[in-house]
């Protein structure tokens, strides 16, 4: 698995919403980080999203949304996330740089290998002029490979702290999610992870290793 860094890209248009009173495009994204890609929802951040009003007739004045989608196995666009970035005004032929935009990437639409992710702006009364496309590499560790990885996690059930036994140093990051896929403990690189503040229940511990990602079930009992 690798961390994706997105450099300036411009491509042809993707989506159309409402009428054609104004046209928007993403000029560039200064950089984009996409953390561990695993089954479920994955947190991602887009930094310095610059959205331009390329219409020469209208000033854009509306609630702006940033869409994130992926082409599925049938080459059909699937919208994974829509982030409402609030009411924005963009003068004719001008642009605006947004604050950091946080999105959730739903990897249920992904296949092993290369995937194409698309980002585009939209709002009522506008259509998308340009969008950003970038390659996304997704892979998971099958159980046969996972059994050969010498990593132990305990105690399970856990009360306050879990310990990661990794004698071969193959684990790069550890994240904890609830059963709904929400990230409740961001990336950790240390061997001890405090879980005493989490409510009792079942959680998923994601381990990003040199061989890919695999997940272990964790029960927390106080």
Coordinates of C-alpha atoms in Angstrom, one line a residue:
X1 CA 0.0 0.0 0.0
X2 CA 1.2 3.5 -0.7
X3 CA 0.4 7.0 0.2
X4 CA -1.0 9.0 -2.7
X5 CA 0.4 12.5 -3.4
X6 CA -1.6 14.3 -6.0
X7 CA 0.1 16.9 -8.2
X8 CA -1.7 19.5 -10.4
X9 CA -3.9 17.8 -13.1
X10 CA -6.6 19.1 -15.4
X11 CA -8.9 16.9 -17.5
X12 CA -12.1 17.0 -19.3
X13 CA -15.5 17.5 -17.6
X14 CA -17.4 14.8 -15.8
X15 CA -20.7 15.8 -14.3
X16 CA -23.6 18.1 -14.9
X17 CA -26.1 19.4 -12.3
X18 CA -29.0 21.8 -12.7
X19 CA -28.9 24.3 -15.6
X20 CA -25.9 26.0 -17.2
X21 CA -25.9 29.4 -15.5
X22 CA -22.4 28.9 -14.3
X23 CA -19.6 26.5 -14.9
X24 CA -17.1 25.3 -12.2
X25 CA -13.9 23.4 -12.3
X26 CA -11.2 22.4 -9.9
X27 CA -8.0 24.1 -11.0
X28 CA -5.7 22.2 -8.8
X29 CA -5.3 20.4 -5.4
X30 CA -2.0 21.5 -3.9
X31 CA -1.6 18.0 -2.4
X32 CA -3.8 15.1 -1.4
X33 CA -3.1 12.4 1.2
X34 CA -5.1 9.2 1.3
X35 CA -4.2 7.0 4.2
X36 CA -4.5 3.3 4.5
X37 CA -7.0 1.9 2.0
X38 CA -8.9 -0.9 3.5
X39 CA -12.4 -2.4 3.2
X40 CA -14.9 0.1 4.6
X41 CA -14.7 3.8 5.0
X42 CA -11.2 5.4 4.8
X43 CA -10.5 8.9 5.9
X44 CA -8.8 11.2 3.4
X45 CA -7.9 14.9 3.2
X46 CA -7.6 17.2 0.2
X47 CA -5.4 20.2 0.8
X48 CA -5.7 23.5 -1.0
X49 CA -8.6 22.7 -3.3
X50 CA -8.8 25.6 -5.8
X51 CA -12.3 25.9 -7.5
X52 CA -12.7 28.3 -10.4
X53 CA -15.7 30.0 -11.9
X54 CA -15.1 29.7 -15.7
X55 CA -18.3 31.3 -16.7
X56 CA -18.1 34.7 -18.3
X57 CA -21.7 35.6 -17.6
X58 CA -22.5 34.9 -14.0
X59 CA -21.0 35.3 -10.5
X60 CA -21.2 32.0 -8.7
X61 CA -23.2 32.5 -5.5
X62 CA -24.4 29.2 -4.0
X63 CA -23.6 26.3 -1.7
X64 CA -20.6 24.5 -3.1
X65 CA -20.1 20.7 -2.9
X66 CA -17.1 18.6 -3.6
X67 CA -17.8 15.2 -5.0
X68 CA -15.6 12.1 -4.9
X69 CA -16.3 9.1 -7.1
X70 CA -14.7 6.0 -8.5
X71 CA -15.2 4.0 -11.6
X72 CA -16.5 0.5 -10.7
X73 CA -15.8 -2.8 -12.5
X74 CA -18.4 -1.9 -15.2
X75 CA -16.6 1.4 -15.8
X76 CA -19.6 3.3 -14.3
X77 CA -19.1 6.3 -12.0
X78 CA -20.1 5.6 -8.4
X79 CA -20.2 8.6 -6.0
X80 CA -18.5 7.7 -2.8
X81 CA -18.8 10.9 -0.9
X82 CA -20.2 14.4 -1.2
X83 CA -18.7 17.1 1.0
X84 CA -20.7 20.3 1.5
X85 CA -18.1 23.1 1.9
X86 CA -20.7 25.8 2.6
X87 CA -22.0 28.9 0.8
X88 CA -19.4 30.4 -1.5
X89 CA -19.2 33.4 -3.8
X90 CA -16.8 33.3 -6.8
X91 CA -16.7 36.2 -9.1
X92 CA -16.8 35.7 -12.9
X93 CA -13.6 34.2 -14.2
X94 CA -12.1 34.1 -10.6
X95 CA -11.3 31.3 -8.2
X96 CA -11.3 30.4 -4.5
X97 CA -9.0 28.2 -2.5
X98 CA -11.0 26.2 0.0
X99 CA -9.9 25.0 3.5
X100 CA -8.9 21.4 3.9
X101 CA -11.7 19.2 2.7
X102 CA -12.2 15.9 4.5
X103 CA -13.9 13.1 2.6
X104 CA -14.7 9.4 3.2
X105 CA -13.6 7.0 0.5
X106 CA -15.9 4.0 0.3
X107 CA -13.7 1.2 -0.9
X108 CA -16.6 -1.2 -1.4
X109 CA -16.5 0.2 -5.0
X110 CA -12.8 -0.7 -5.4
X111 CA -11.2 -3.7 -7.0
X112 CA -7.7 -5.0 -6.3
X113 CA -5.2 -3.1 -8.3
X114 CA -5.5 0.2 -10.0
X115 CA -8.7 2.3 -9.5
X116 CA -9.5 5.7 -10.9
X117 CA -10.8 8.3 -8.4
X118 CA -12.5 11.5 -9.6
X119 CA -13.0 14.7 -7.8
X120 CA -15.4 17.4 -9.1
X121 CA -17.3 20.5 -7.8
X122 CA -21.0 20.9 -8.1
X123 CA -24.0 23.0 -6.9
X124 CA -27.5 23.9 -8.1
X125 CA -27.5 25.9 -11.3
X126 CA -24.0 24.9 -12.3
X127 CA -22.2 22.2 -14.3
X128 CA -18.7 20.8 -14.0
X129 CA -16.2 22.0 -16.5
X130 CA -13.2 20.2 -15.4
X131 CA -12.4 17.5 -12.8
X132 CA -9.4 15.8 -11.3
X133 CA -8.6 12.2 -12.0
X134 CA -5.9 10.2 -10.2
X135 CA -4.9 6.6 -9.9
X136 CA -5.6 4.8 -6.6
X137 CA -3.9 1.6 -5.8
X138 CA -5.9 -0.8 -3.6
X139 CA -5.0 -4.2 -2.3
X140 CA -5.8 -6.3 0.7
X141 CA -4.1 -9.2 2.4
X142 CA -5.9 -12.5 1.9
X143 CA -6.1 -14.8 5.0
X144 CA -3.5 -17.2 3.7
X145 CA -0.9 -14.5 3.6
X146 CA -2.1 -13.0 6.9
X147 CA -1.6 -16.3 8.7
X148 CA 2.1 -16.2 7.7
X149 CA 2.6 -12.7 9.3
X150 CA 4.1 -13.0 12.7
X151 CA 2.0 -10.4 14.5
X152 CA 0.1 -10.8 17.7
X153 CA -2.4 -8.5 19.3
X154 CA -3.6 -8.7 22.9
X155 CA -5.1 -8.8 25.4
X156 CA -8.4 -9.7 23.7
X157 CA -10.9 -8.8 25.3
X158 CA -9.1 -5.6 26.2
X159 CA -9.7 -3.3 29.1
X160 CA -7.4 -0.2 28.9
X161 CA -4.4 -1.0 26.7
X162 CA -3.6 -3.4 23.8
X163 CA -0.1 -4.5 22.9
X164 CA 1.2 -5.2 19.5
X165 CA 3.7 -8.0 19.2
X166 CA 5.6 -7.5 16.0
X167 CA 9.1 -9.2 16.2
X168 CA 9.7 -8.9 12.4
X169 CA 8.8 -5.2 12.3
X170 CA 6.4 -5.6 9.4
X171 CA 3.6 -3.3 10.8
X172 CA 3.8 0.3 9.7
X173 CA 0.5 1.7 11.1
X174 CA -2.4 0.5 13.3
X175 CA -5.9 2.0 13.2
X176 CA -9.0 1.1 15.1
X177 CA -12.5 1.4 13.7
X178 CA -15.9 0.6 15.1
X179 CA -18.1 -2.0 13.3
X180 CA -19.7 0.8 11.2
X181 CA -16.3 1.6 9.8
X182 CA -15.8 4.9 11.6
X183 CA -12.2 5.6 12.6
X184 CA -12.0 5.9 16.4
X185 CA -8.3 5.7 16.8
X186 CA -6.0 7.2 14.1
X187 CA -2.7 5.8 12.9
X188 CA -0.4 4.5 15.7
X189 CA 3.1 3.3 15.3
X190 CA 3.8 2.5 18.9
X191 CA 3.5 -0.9 20.4
X192 CA 1.0 0.1 23.2
X193 CA -2.4 1.6 22.2
X194 CA -4.7 3.0 24.9
X195 CA -8.4 2.0 24.4
X196 CA -9.7 2.7 27.9
X197 CA -11.7 5.6 26.7
X198 CA -13.6 3.6 24.0
X199 CA -17.0 2.2 24.9
X200 CA -17.5 -1.5 25.3
X201 CA -18.1 -3.4 22.2
X202 CA -16.6 -4.9 19.1
X203 CA -13.9 -3.1 17.1
X204 CA -11.8 -3.7 14.0
X205 CA -8.0 -3.3 14.3
X206 CA -6.4 -2.6 10.9
X207 CA -2.8 -3.3 10.5
X208 CA -0.9 -1.9 7.6
X209 CA 2.0 -4.2 7.0
X210 CA 4.8 -4.5 4.4
X211 CA 2.6 -7.1 2.7
X212 CA -0.6 -5.1 2.7
X213 CA -3.5 -4.6 5.1
X214 CA -5.3 -7.1 7.3
X215 CA -7.9 -6.7 10.0
X216 CA -8.4 -8.4 13.4
X217 CA -11.5 -8.3 15.6
X218 CA -11.1 -6.7 19.0
X219 CA -13.5 -6.9 22.0
X220 CA -13.3 -4.1 24.6
X221 CA -14.7 -4.8 28.0
X222 CA -14.3 -2.4 31.0

